[in-house]
Each structure stands twice: as C-alpha cells, then as structure tokens.
Amino acid sequence: MTTLTPMLAIARITNPSGRLVASWSAKVAITAAAATTPSQVKYSSRGETTPVTMDPASAMSHTGITLAACHLISAMVFDGPIDCPHHFGGTLAQLLILTSVVDAEVLPALGLLSHTVRQIPASPASLISAPSCDLIFVDARQDLASAKSLCKILTTTGVNVPLILILTEGGLTAVSADWGVDDVILVSAGPAEADARIRLALGRQAQSAGSSKIQASGVVIDEASYSAKVHGRPLDLTFKEFELLRFLATHPSRVFTREQLLSEVWGYDYFGGTRTVDVHVRRLRAKLGDLESLIGTVRNVGYRFNVYDDDNERPALANAQ
C-alpha cells in the first residue's frame, strides 16, 4: 500500500465486455470528476527524469493487451491523501538505471509503475556517488560492449543488488552468463512484465540472502559479508584464508589435493607452488583454535573439512594416518 498525495486519481479500466483489465493510480490532468472515454483523460507518471503521458487506450496497448476498445469507467479526483494498492501488486522498490542517455526514457514500462526510479550516467564517477537502491537496470540498448564492462565492474566490486539488463531484441544473442546479470528485459516490455521481473529478482535475492550462511561443526561462514565465526567468536581471516575455509566447508568430508585447492581457490593463473596451500592451512588451523582439527590432513593426498555430529566429542586431531 502507498499513500497518494492530493489531486491524484484512481482509474479502473475495463474492456468492452465489462471485465476489469487494469486498475492503477497516476498523476492526472483531468477537466472533470469522471470520464467515459479514453480521450477525456490523460495520465502522467513522472519519475526522476522524464514524464510519460498516455491515455488509457495507449496505456493498454503498451502492456501488450490488444482491445477493440478501452473504456475508462471511473476517474475520481481526491482532495486528500488516500491509500491504494500497487499497480500490479507486490513491493515498491528503489530502482536505479545506469545509462548513457540520462535525459531520455530508457524503459517506458517503468513509467506506469509506482516504483521510485532514478537515472544516472553509466560511468565510474557516477557509481561512486550512486544513491542506494534495491535493484539496478543497466542500459545495453546501444552499446553492448560498454554495458558488459559495466556489469563486470558492478559484480566484481561487490554490488549486492540484482542487475537487470535492458536490451533490444537484437542484443539478446550477445548476452551470456559471464556478464553476471540476474535477468534481461526487452525495451518493449510492458509494465506487467517489468513488474514481474523486478518482483522475481528481489524475491530470489531475499531467498539467497537467507541461504548465504554455511554452518558446520561450530563454524558459521557468512558468504554475503565475507566473515566467519567459531562458536560466536569472529575469525580474523585474510581473503585467501576465508576462501579456503569456505571452499572446504562447502565440500565436507571430500578430500582435495594441494593442486586442486590451488586451482579452485587461487585460480588457474596462479604460478606459485603447492607450498602456499600448506602455509594457509597452517594459519587457518591456528585461527580456528580448539577447532583446528576441522581441517583434516589425508597423508600423501591432501586436505578435507571434517564434520562432527557432536562438537563436544570431536577428537583433538582428525588427521587420517
């Protein structure tokens, strides 16, 4: 639910058979308290940058619904605040659009929704001072290469909100998993589709946030904040120590050779020797304290993460002989 300011209108749209097709709130330029034809009223939904004005018939066409006629059966002007539901249901969100054309409308469908929309230039300088948001749209309509680079910058710098790519139909063939985006949307998409993609992206993020913690044998690893605790005591880990602990904990009881750990944690382009793995395991065990036996050694093979059903009965050492 959201509160409308005075002089806003609630409009109910039906098709010729009388079935309710859409119901929304919008700023309205209206000359009478009620109208019976689309031509008597125009809607203007204004975001941070660009107003979008269309009559009900055009609005319905924009949603992708084709009607022989569209009738506005009621339009009332209120002189005080009222409560009304979100246009298509769901939660209102703070949306940020990164685009090279900030003075033009990027995704018209957003103009028909109640989400707060801000547009800023798609540049590193703008990203530093970017406002907080729930979801980011990246404009890839004109420059796919720049959009891909921007997406990679966002994902590698730890942006923790969903990314949705705005594309033309021709740009769909260029998108792949390595872009790091959560979803794509065509610039021609209607408000119902845009709202659904926003809702699903935010829902997936909420679910993943709830499952971003790994818990085993008294150790809690929070992947979202890159932190770890032992029985509530924070561990002061370096980045690679955290990555090593996380990798082993997500594969409990599985033995990895030093070469495998070097490849998985340090990467294929790391040219150091396997001695690096031994050094990090030793440091990690020291920081685990009484739980050092969680990192077990399998002689002549490698290391594994040991899981104990009862922490009070875990052995002092869990190295396989």
CSV table of C-alpha atoms in Angstrom, one decimal:
chain,number,residue,atom,x,y,z
A,1,MET,CA,0.0,0.0,0.0
A,2,THR,CA,1.2,3.5,-0.7
A,3,THR,CA,-0.2,6.9,0.1
A,4,LEU,CA,-1.2,9.2,-2.7
A,5,THR,CA,-0.9,13.0,-2.5
A,6,PRO,CA,-3.9,15.2,-3.1
A,7,MET,CA,-5.3,15.6,-6.6
A,8,LEU,CA,-4.4,12.1,-7.7
A,9,ALA,CA,-6.8,9.9,-9.5
A,10,ILE,CA,-7.7,6.2,-9.3
A,11,ALA,CA,-8.7,4.8,-12.6
A,12,ARG,CA,-10.4,1.5,-13.4
A,13,ILE,CA,-10.0,0.2,-17.0
A,14,THR,CA,-12.4,-2.3,-18.5
A,15,ASN,CA,-12.7,-4.0,-21.9
A,16,PRO,CA,-15.9,-3.7,-23.9
A,17,SER,CA,-17.5,-6.7,-22.1
A,18,GLY,CA,-17.1,-5.0,-18.8
A,19,ARG,CA,-14.2,-7.1,-17.4
A,20,LEU,CA,-11.7,-5.2,-15.3
A,21,VAL,CA,-8.5,-5.2,-17.2
A,22,ALA,CA,-6.3,-2.8,-15.1
A,23,SER,CA,-6.5,-0.6,-12.0
A,24,TRP,CA,-3.9,1.9,-11.2
A,25,SER,CA,-3.1,5.3,-9.6
A,26,ALA,CA,-1.4,8.1,-11.5
A,27,LYS,CA,-1.0,11.8,-11.6
A,28,VAL,CA,-3.8,13.1,-13.8
A,29,ALA,CA,-4.6,16.1,-15.8
A,30,ILE,CA,-8.4,16.0,-15.8
A,31,THR,CA,-11.1,18.5,-16.5
A,32,ALA,CA,-14.0,16.7,-14.9
A,33,ALA,CA,-14.6,14.4,-12.0
A,34,ALA,CA,-15.5,11.5,-14.2
A,35,ALA,CA,-14.8,10.5,-17.8
A,36,THR,CA,-16.3,7.8,-20.0
A,37,THR,CA,-14.0,7.8,-23.0
A,38,PRO,CA,-10.2,7.5,-23.2
A,39,SER,CA,-9.8,10.9,-24.9
A,40,GLN,CA,-11.2,12.7,-21.8
A,41,VAL,CA,-8.3,11.9,-19.5
A,42,LYS,CA,-4.5,11.7,-19.8
A,43,TYR,CA,-2.1,10.1,-17.4
A,44,SER,CA,1.3,11.4,-16.5
A,45,SER,CA,3.6,9.2,-14.4
A,46,ARG,CA,6.7,11.1,-13.6
A,47,GLY,CA,10.0,9.6,-12.4
A,48,GLU,CA,13.2,11.4,-11.5
A,49,THR,CA,13.9,12.4,-15.1
A,50,THR,CA,11.3,12.1,-17.7
A,51,PRO,CA,7.5,12.2,-17.7
A,52,VAL,CA,5.5,9.7,-19.7
A,53,THR,CA,2.0,10.7,-20.8
A,54,MET,CA,-0.5,8.4,-22.5
A,55,ASP,CA,-4.2,7.9,-22.5
A,56,PRO,CA,-5.8,4.7,-21.2
A,57,ALA,CA,-6.0,3.2,-24.7
A,58,SER,CA,-2.3,3.8,-25.3
A,59,ALA,CA,-1.5,2.5,-21.9
A,60,MET,CA,-3.3,-0.7,-22.5
A,61,SER,CA,-1.6,-1.1,-25.9
A,62,HIS,CA,1.7,-0.6,-24.1
A,63,THR,CA,1.0,-3.5,-21.8
A,64,GLY,CA,0.7,-5.8,-24.8
A,65,ILE,CA,-3.0,-6.2,-24.4
A,66,THR,CA,-5.0,-5.6,-27.6
A,67,LEU,CA,-8.5,-4.4,-27.2
A,68,ALA,CA,-11.1,-3.4,-29.7
A,69,ALA,CA,-11.9,-0.5,-27.3
A,70,CYS,CA,-10.9,0.6,-23.9
A,71,HIS,CA,-13.3,2.3,-21.5
A,72,LEU,CA,-12.4,4.4,-18.5
A,73,ILE,CA,-15.3,3.7,-16.3
A,74,SER,CA,-14.3,5.9,-13.4
A,75,ALA,CA,-11.9,8.6,-12.7
A,76,MET,CA,-12.2,10.5,-9.4
A,77,VAL,CA,-10.2,13.4,-8.1
A,78,PHE,CA,-9.4,13.3,-4.4
A,79,ASP,CA,-8.7,16.4,-2.3
A,80,GLY,CA,-6.8,14.5,0.4
A,81,PRO,CA,-4.4,11.5,0.8
A,82,ILE,CA,-5.8,8.1,0.2
A,83,ASP,CA,-4.4,4.5,0.2
A,84,CYS,CA,-4.3,2.4,-2.9
A,85,PRO,CA,-2.7,-0.8,-3.9
A,86,HIS,CA,0.4,-1.0,-6.1
A,87,HIS,CA,-0.3,-1.1,-9.8
A,88,PHE,CA,0.3,-4.8,-10.3
A,89,GLY,CA,0.7,-6.0,-6.8
A,90,GLY,CA,4.0,-6.6,-5.0
A,91,THR,CA,6.5,-4.4,-3.2
A,92,LEU,CA,7.6,-0.9,-4.1
A,93,ALA,CA,11.3,-0.7,-4.9
A,94,GLN,CA,14.0,1.9,-5.3
A,95,LEU,CA,15.3,1.4,-8.9
A,96,LEU,CA,18.5,2.7,-10.4
A,97,ILE,CA,19.1,2.9,-14.2
A,98,LEU,CA,22.6,3.3,-15.4
A,99,THR,CA,22.5,4.8,-18.9
A,100,SER,CA,24.5,7.0,-21.3
A,101,VAL,CA,21.3,9.0,-22.1
A,102,VAL,CA,20.1,10.2,-18.7
A,103,ASP,CA,17.8,12.8,-20.2
A,104,ALA,CA,15.6,10.3,-22.1
A,105,GLU,CA,13.3,7.5,-21.1
A,106,VAL,CA,15.1,4.1,-21.1
A,107,LEU,CA,12.4,1.6,-20.2
A,108,PRO,CA,9.0,3.1,-20.8
A,109,ALA,CA,7.1,0.4,-18.8
A,110,LEU,CA,8.6,1.8,-15.5
A,111,GLY,CA,6.7,5.0,-16.0
A,112,LEU,CA,3.5,3.1,-15.4
A,113,LEU,CA,4.6,1.6,-12.2
A,114,SER,CA,4.9,3.1,-8.7
A,115,HIS,CA,8.5,2.2,-8.1
A,116,THR,CA,10.9,5.1,-7.5
A,117,VAL,CA,13.2,5.3,-10.5
A,118,ARG,CA,16.4,7.3,-10.7
A,119,GLN,CA,18.7,7.5,-13.8
A,120,ILE,CA,22.4,8.3,-13.6
A,121,PRO,CA,25.3,8.2,-16.1
A,122,ALA,CA,26.9,4.8,-16.7
A,123,SER,CA,30.3,6.0,-15.6
A,124,PRO,CA,32.7,5.0,-12.8
A,125,ALA,CA,32.5,8.5,-11.3
A,126,SER,CA,28.7,8.2,-11.1
A,127,LEU,CA,28.9,4.8,-9.5
A,128,ILE,CA,31.0,6.2,-6.6
A,129,SER,CA,28.2,8.6,-5.6
A,130,ALA,CA,25.3,6.4,-6.7
A,131,PRO,CA,22.2,6.5,-4.5
A,132,SER,CA,21.2,3.4,-2.6
A,133,CYS,CA,18.8,1.2,-4.4
A,134,ASP,CA,17.1,-2.2,-4.4
A,135,LEU,CA,17.8,-3.1,-8.0
A,136,ILE,CA,19.9,-1.8,-10.9
A,137,PHE,CA,19.0,-1.7,-14.5
A,138,VAL,CA,21.9,-1.4,-17.0
A,139,ASP,CA,21.1,0.2,-20.3
A,140,ALA,CA,22.5,-2.0,-23.1
A,141,ARG,CA,20.4,-0.9,-26.0
A,142,GLN,CA,23.1,1.0,-27.9
A,143,ASP,CA,26.5,-0.2,-26.6
A,144,LEU,CA,26.7,-3.8,-25.6
A,145,ALA,CA,30.5,-3.8,-25.0
A,146,SER,CA,30.3,-0.9,-22.6
A,147,ALA,CA,27.3,-2.5,-20.8
A,148,LYS,CA,29.2,-5.8,-20.4
A,149,SER,CA,32.2,-4.0,-18.9
A,150,LEU,CA,29.9,-2.1,-16.5
A,151,CYS,CA,28.2,-5.3,-15.4
A,152,LYS,CA,31.5,-6.9,-14.7
A,153,ILE,CA,32.6,-3.8,-12.7
A,154,LEU,CA,29.4,-4.0,-10.6
A,155,THR,CA,29.7,-7.7,-9.9
A,156,THR,CA,33.5,-7.7,-9.1
A,157,THR,CA,33.1,-4.7,-6.8
A,158,GLY,CA,30.6,-6.4,-4.6
A,159,VAL,CA,27.3,-4.8,-5.6
A,160,ASN,CA,24.8,-6.9,-3.7
A,161,VAL,CA,21.6,-5.9,-5.5
A,162,PRO,CA,20.1,-7.7,-8.6
A,163,LEU,CA,21.2,-6.5,-12.0
A,164,ILE,CA,18.8,-6.5,-14.9
A,165,LEU,CA,20.0,-5.7,-18.5
A,166,ILE,CA,17.8,-3.6,-20.8
A,167,LEU,CA,18.2,-4.8,-24.4
A,168,THR,CA,16.8,-4.6,-27.8
A,169,GLU,CA,15.8,-7.9,-29.4
A,170,GLY,CA,19.0,-8.0,-31.4
A,171,GLY,CA,21.1,-7.7,-28.3
A,172,LEU,CA,19.8,-11.0,-26.8
A,173,THR,CA,22.2,-13.0,-28.8
A,174,ALA,CA,25.2,-11.3,-27.2
A,175,VAL,CA,24.3,-11.9,-23.6
A,176,SER,CA,25.9,-14.9,-21.7
A,177,ALA,CA,26.4,-16.0,-18.1
A,178,ASP,CA,29.8,-14.2,-17.8
A,179,TRP,CA,28.0,-10.9,-17.9
A,180,GLY,CA,27.0,-11.5,-14.3
A,181,VAL,CA,23.4,-10.2,-14.6
A,182,ASP,CA,20.4,-11.7,-12.9
A,183,ASP,CA,17.9,-11.1,-15.7
A,184,VAL,CA,17.3,-9.3,-19.0
A,185,ILE,CA,14.3,-7.4,-20.3
A,186,LEU,CA,13.5,-6.0,-23.7
A,187,VAL,CA,12.9,-2.3,-24.0
A,188,SER,CA,9.5,-3.0,-25.5
A,189,ALA,CA,8.3,-4.9,-22.4
A,190,GLY,CA,5.1,-3.8,-20.8
A,191,PRO,CA,4.6,-2.8,-17.1
A,192,ALA,CA,3.2,-6.2,-16.1
A,193,GLU,CA,6.3,-8.0,-17.3
A,194,ALA,CA,8.7,-5.3,-15.9
A,195,ASP,CA,7.0,-5.5,-12.5
A,196,ALA,CA,7.1,-9.3,-12.5
A,197,ARG,CA,10.9,-9.4,-13.3
A,198,ILE,CA,11.5,-6.8,-10.6
A,199,ARG,CA,9.5,-8.8,-8.1
A,200,LEU,CA,11.1,-12.1,-9.0
A,201,ALA,CA,14.7,-10.7,-8.9
A,202,LEU,CA,14.1,-9.2,-5.5
A,203,GLY,CA,12.5,-12.4,-4.3
A,204,ARG,CA,15.4,-14.5,-5.5
A,205,GLN,CA,17.8,-12.2,-3.7
A,206,ALA,CA,15.9,-12.4,-0.5
A,207,GLN,CA,15.9,-16.2,-0.7
A,208,SER,CA,19.7,-16.4,-1.4
A,209,ALA,CA,20.4,-14.0,1.4
A,210,GLY,CA,18.7,-16.4,3.8
A,211,SER,CA,20.9,-19.3,2.5
A,212,SER,CA,24.2,-17.4,2.3
A,213,LYS,CA,25.5,-18.9,5.6
A,214,ILE,CA,27.3,-22.1,5.9
A,215,GLN,CA,27.2,-23.8,9.3
A,216,ALA,CA,29.1,-26.9,10.3
A,217,SER,CA,30.7,-28.1,13.5
A,218,GLY,CA,30.5,-24.8,15.3
A,219,VAL,CA,31.8,-22.7,12.4
A,220,VAL,CA,29.4,-20.2,10.7
A,221,ILE,CA,30.6,-18.8,7.4
A,222,ASP,CA,28.7,-15.8,6.0
A,223,GLU,CA,29.3,-15.5,2.3
A,224,ALA,CA,27.4,-12.2,2.0
A,225,SER,CA,29.7,-10.4,4.4
A,226,TYR,CA,32.8,-12.4,3.9
A,227,SER,CA,33.1,-13.2,7.6
A,228,ALA,CA,33.3,-16.4,9.7
A,229,LYS,CA,32.8,-17.2,13.4
A,230,VAL,CA,33.7,-20.1,15.6
A,231,HIS,CA,31.1,-20.7,18.4
A,232,GLY,CA,30.2,-17.0,18.0
A,233,ARG,CA,33.8,-15.8,18.1
A,234,PRO,CA,34.8,-13.8,14.9
A,235,LEU,CA,37.7,-15.1,13.0
A,236,ASP,CA,40.2,-12.6,11.6
A,237,LEU,CA,40.8,-14.2,8.2
A,238,THR,CA,42.6,-12.9,5.2
A,239,PHE,CA,40.8,-13.1,1.9
A,240,LYS,CA,42.5,-16.3,0.8
A,241,GLU,CA,42.1,-17.9,4.2
A,242,PHE,CA,38.4,-17.2,4.0
A,243,GLU,CA,38.2,-18.6,0.5
A,244,LEU,CA,40.0,-21.7,1.5
A,245,LEU,CA,37.7,-22.3,4.6
A,246,ARG,CA,34.6,-21.6,2.5
A,247,PHE,CA,35.6,-24.0,-0.3
A,248,LEU,CA,36.4,-26.8,2.1
A,249,ALA,CA,33.3,-26.3,4.2
A,250,THR,CA,31.1,-26.4,1.1
A,251,HIS,CA,32.5,-29.8,0.3
A,252,PRO,CA,32.5,-31.5,3.7
A,253,SER,CA,34.5,-34.8,4.1
A,254,ARG,CA,35.7,-34.6,0.5
A,255,VAL,CA,39.5,-34.8,0.1
A,256,PHE,CA,41.2,-32.3,-2.2
A,257,THR,CA,44.8,-32.5,-3.4
A,258,ARG,CA,47.0,-29.4,-3.0
A,259,GLU,CA,46.9,-29.0,-6.7
A,260,GLN,CA,43.1,-29.0,-6.7
A,261,LEU,CA,42.9,-26.4,-3.9
A,262,LEU,CA,45.5,-24.3,-5.7
A,263,SER,CA,43.4,-24.3,-8.8
A,264,GLU,CA,40.0,-23.8,-7.1
A,265,VAL,CA,41.0,-21.2,-4.5
A,266,TRP,CA,43.9,-19.4,-6.1
A,267,GLY,CA,42.9,-19.8,-9.7
A,268,TYR,CA,44.4,-21.3,-12.8
A,269,ASP,CA,46.6,-18.3,-13.5
A,270,TYR,CA,48.4,-18.6,-10.1
A,271,PHE,CA,52.0,-19.7,-10.6
A,272,GLY,CA,53.0,-20.2,-7.0
A,273,GLY,CA,53.8,-23.7,-5.7
A,274,THR,CA,51.6,-26.0,-3.6
A,275,ARG,CA,53.6,-25.0,-0.5
A,276,THR,CA,51.2,-21.9,-0.5
A,277,VAL,CA,48.3,-24.3,0.4
A,278,ASP,CA,50.2,-25.8,3.3
A,279,VAL,CA,51.1,-22.3,4.7
A,280,HIS,CA,47.5,-21.1,4.5
A,281,VAL,CA,46.1,-24.3,6.1
A,282,ARG,CA,48.6,-23.9,9.0
A,283,ARG,CA,47.5,-20.3,9.5
A,284,LEU,CA,43.8,-21.2,9.2
A,285,ARG,CA,44.2,-24.0,11.8
A,286,ALA,CA,45.9,-21.6,14.2
A,287,LYS,CA,43.0,-19.2,13.9
A,288,LEU,CA,40.4,-22.0,14.4
A,289,GLY,CA,42.0,-22.7,17.8
A,290,ASP,CA,40.2,-25.6,19.5
A,291,LEU,CA,38.6,-26.4,16.2
A,292,GLU,CA,41.8,-26.8,14.3
A,293,SER,CA,41.0,-30.4,13.7
A,294,LEU,CA,38.2,-29.4,11.3
A,295,ILE,CA,40.8,-29.1,8.6
A,296,GLY,CA,42.0,-32.6,8.4
A,297,THR,CA,45.1,-34.0,6.6
A,298,VAL,CA,44.9,-37.1,4.5
A,299,ARG,CA,48.5,-38.2,4.3
A,300,ASN,CA,50.0,-38.3,0.8
A,301,VAL,CA,46.8,-36.9,-0.6
A,302,GLY,CA,45.6,-33.5,0.7
A,303,TYR,CA,43.1,-31.9,2.9
A,304,ARG,CA,39.4,-32.1,3.8
A,305,PHE,CA,36.9,-30.4,6.0
A,306,ASN,CA,35.8,-32.7,8.9
A,307,VAL,CA,32.2,-32.6,10.1
A,308,TYR,CA,31.3,-33.8,13.6
A,309,ASP,CA,27.8,-34.5,14.8
A,310,ASP,CA,28.7,-33.7,18.4
A,311,ASP,CA,31.3,-30.9,18.9
A,312,ASN,CA,31.9,-32.0,22.5
A,313,GLU,CA,33.1,-35.4,21.3
A,314,ARG,CA,35.3,-34.3,18.4
A,315,PRO,CA,38.8,-35.7,18.5
A,316,ALA,CA,41.8,-33.5,19.2
A,317,LEU,CA,43.2,-34.4,15.9
A,318,ALA,CA,41.4,-35.6,12.8
A,319,ASN,CA,44.2,-36.4,10.5
A,320,ALA,CA,44.0,-39.7,8.7
A,321,GLN,CA,47.1,-41.8,9.1
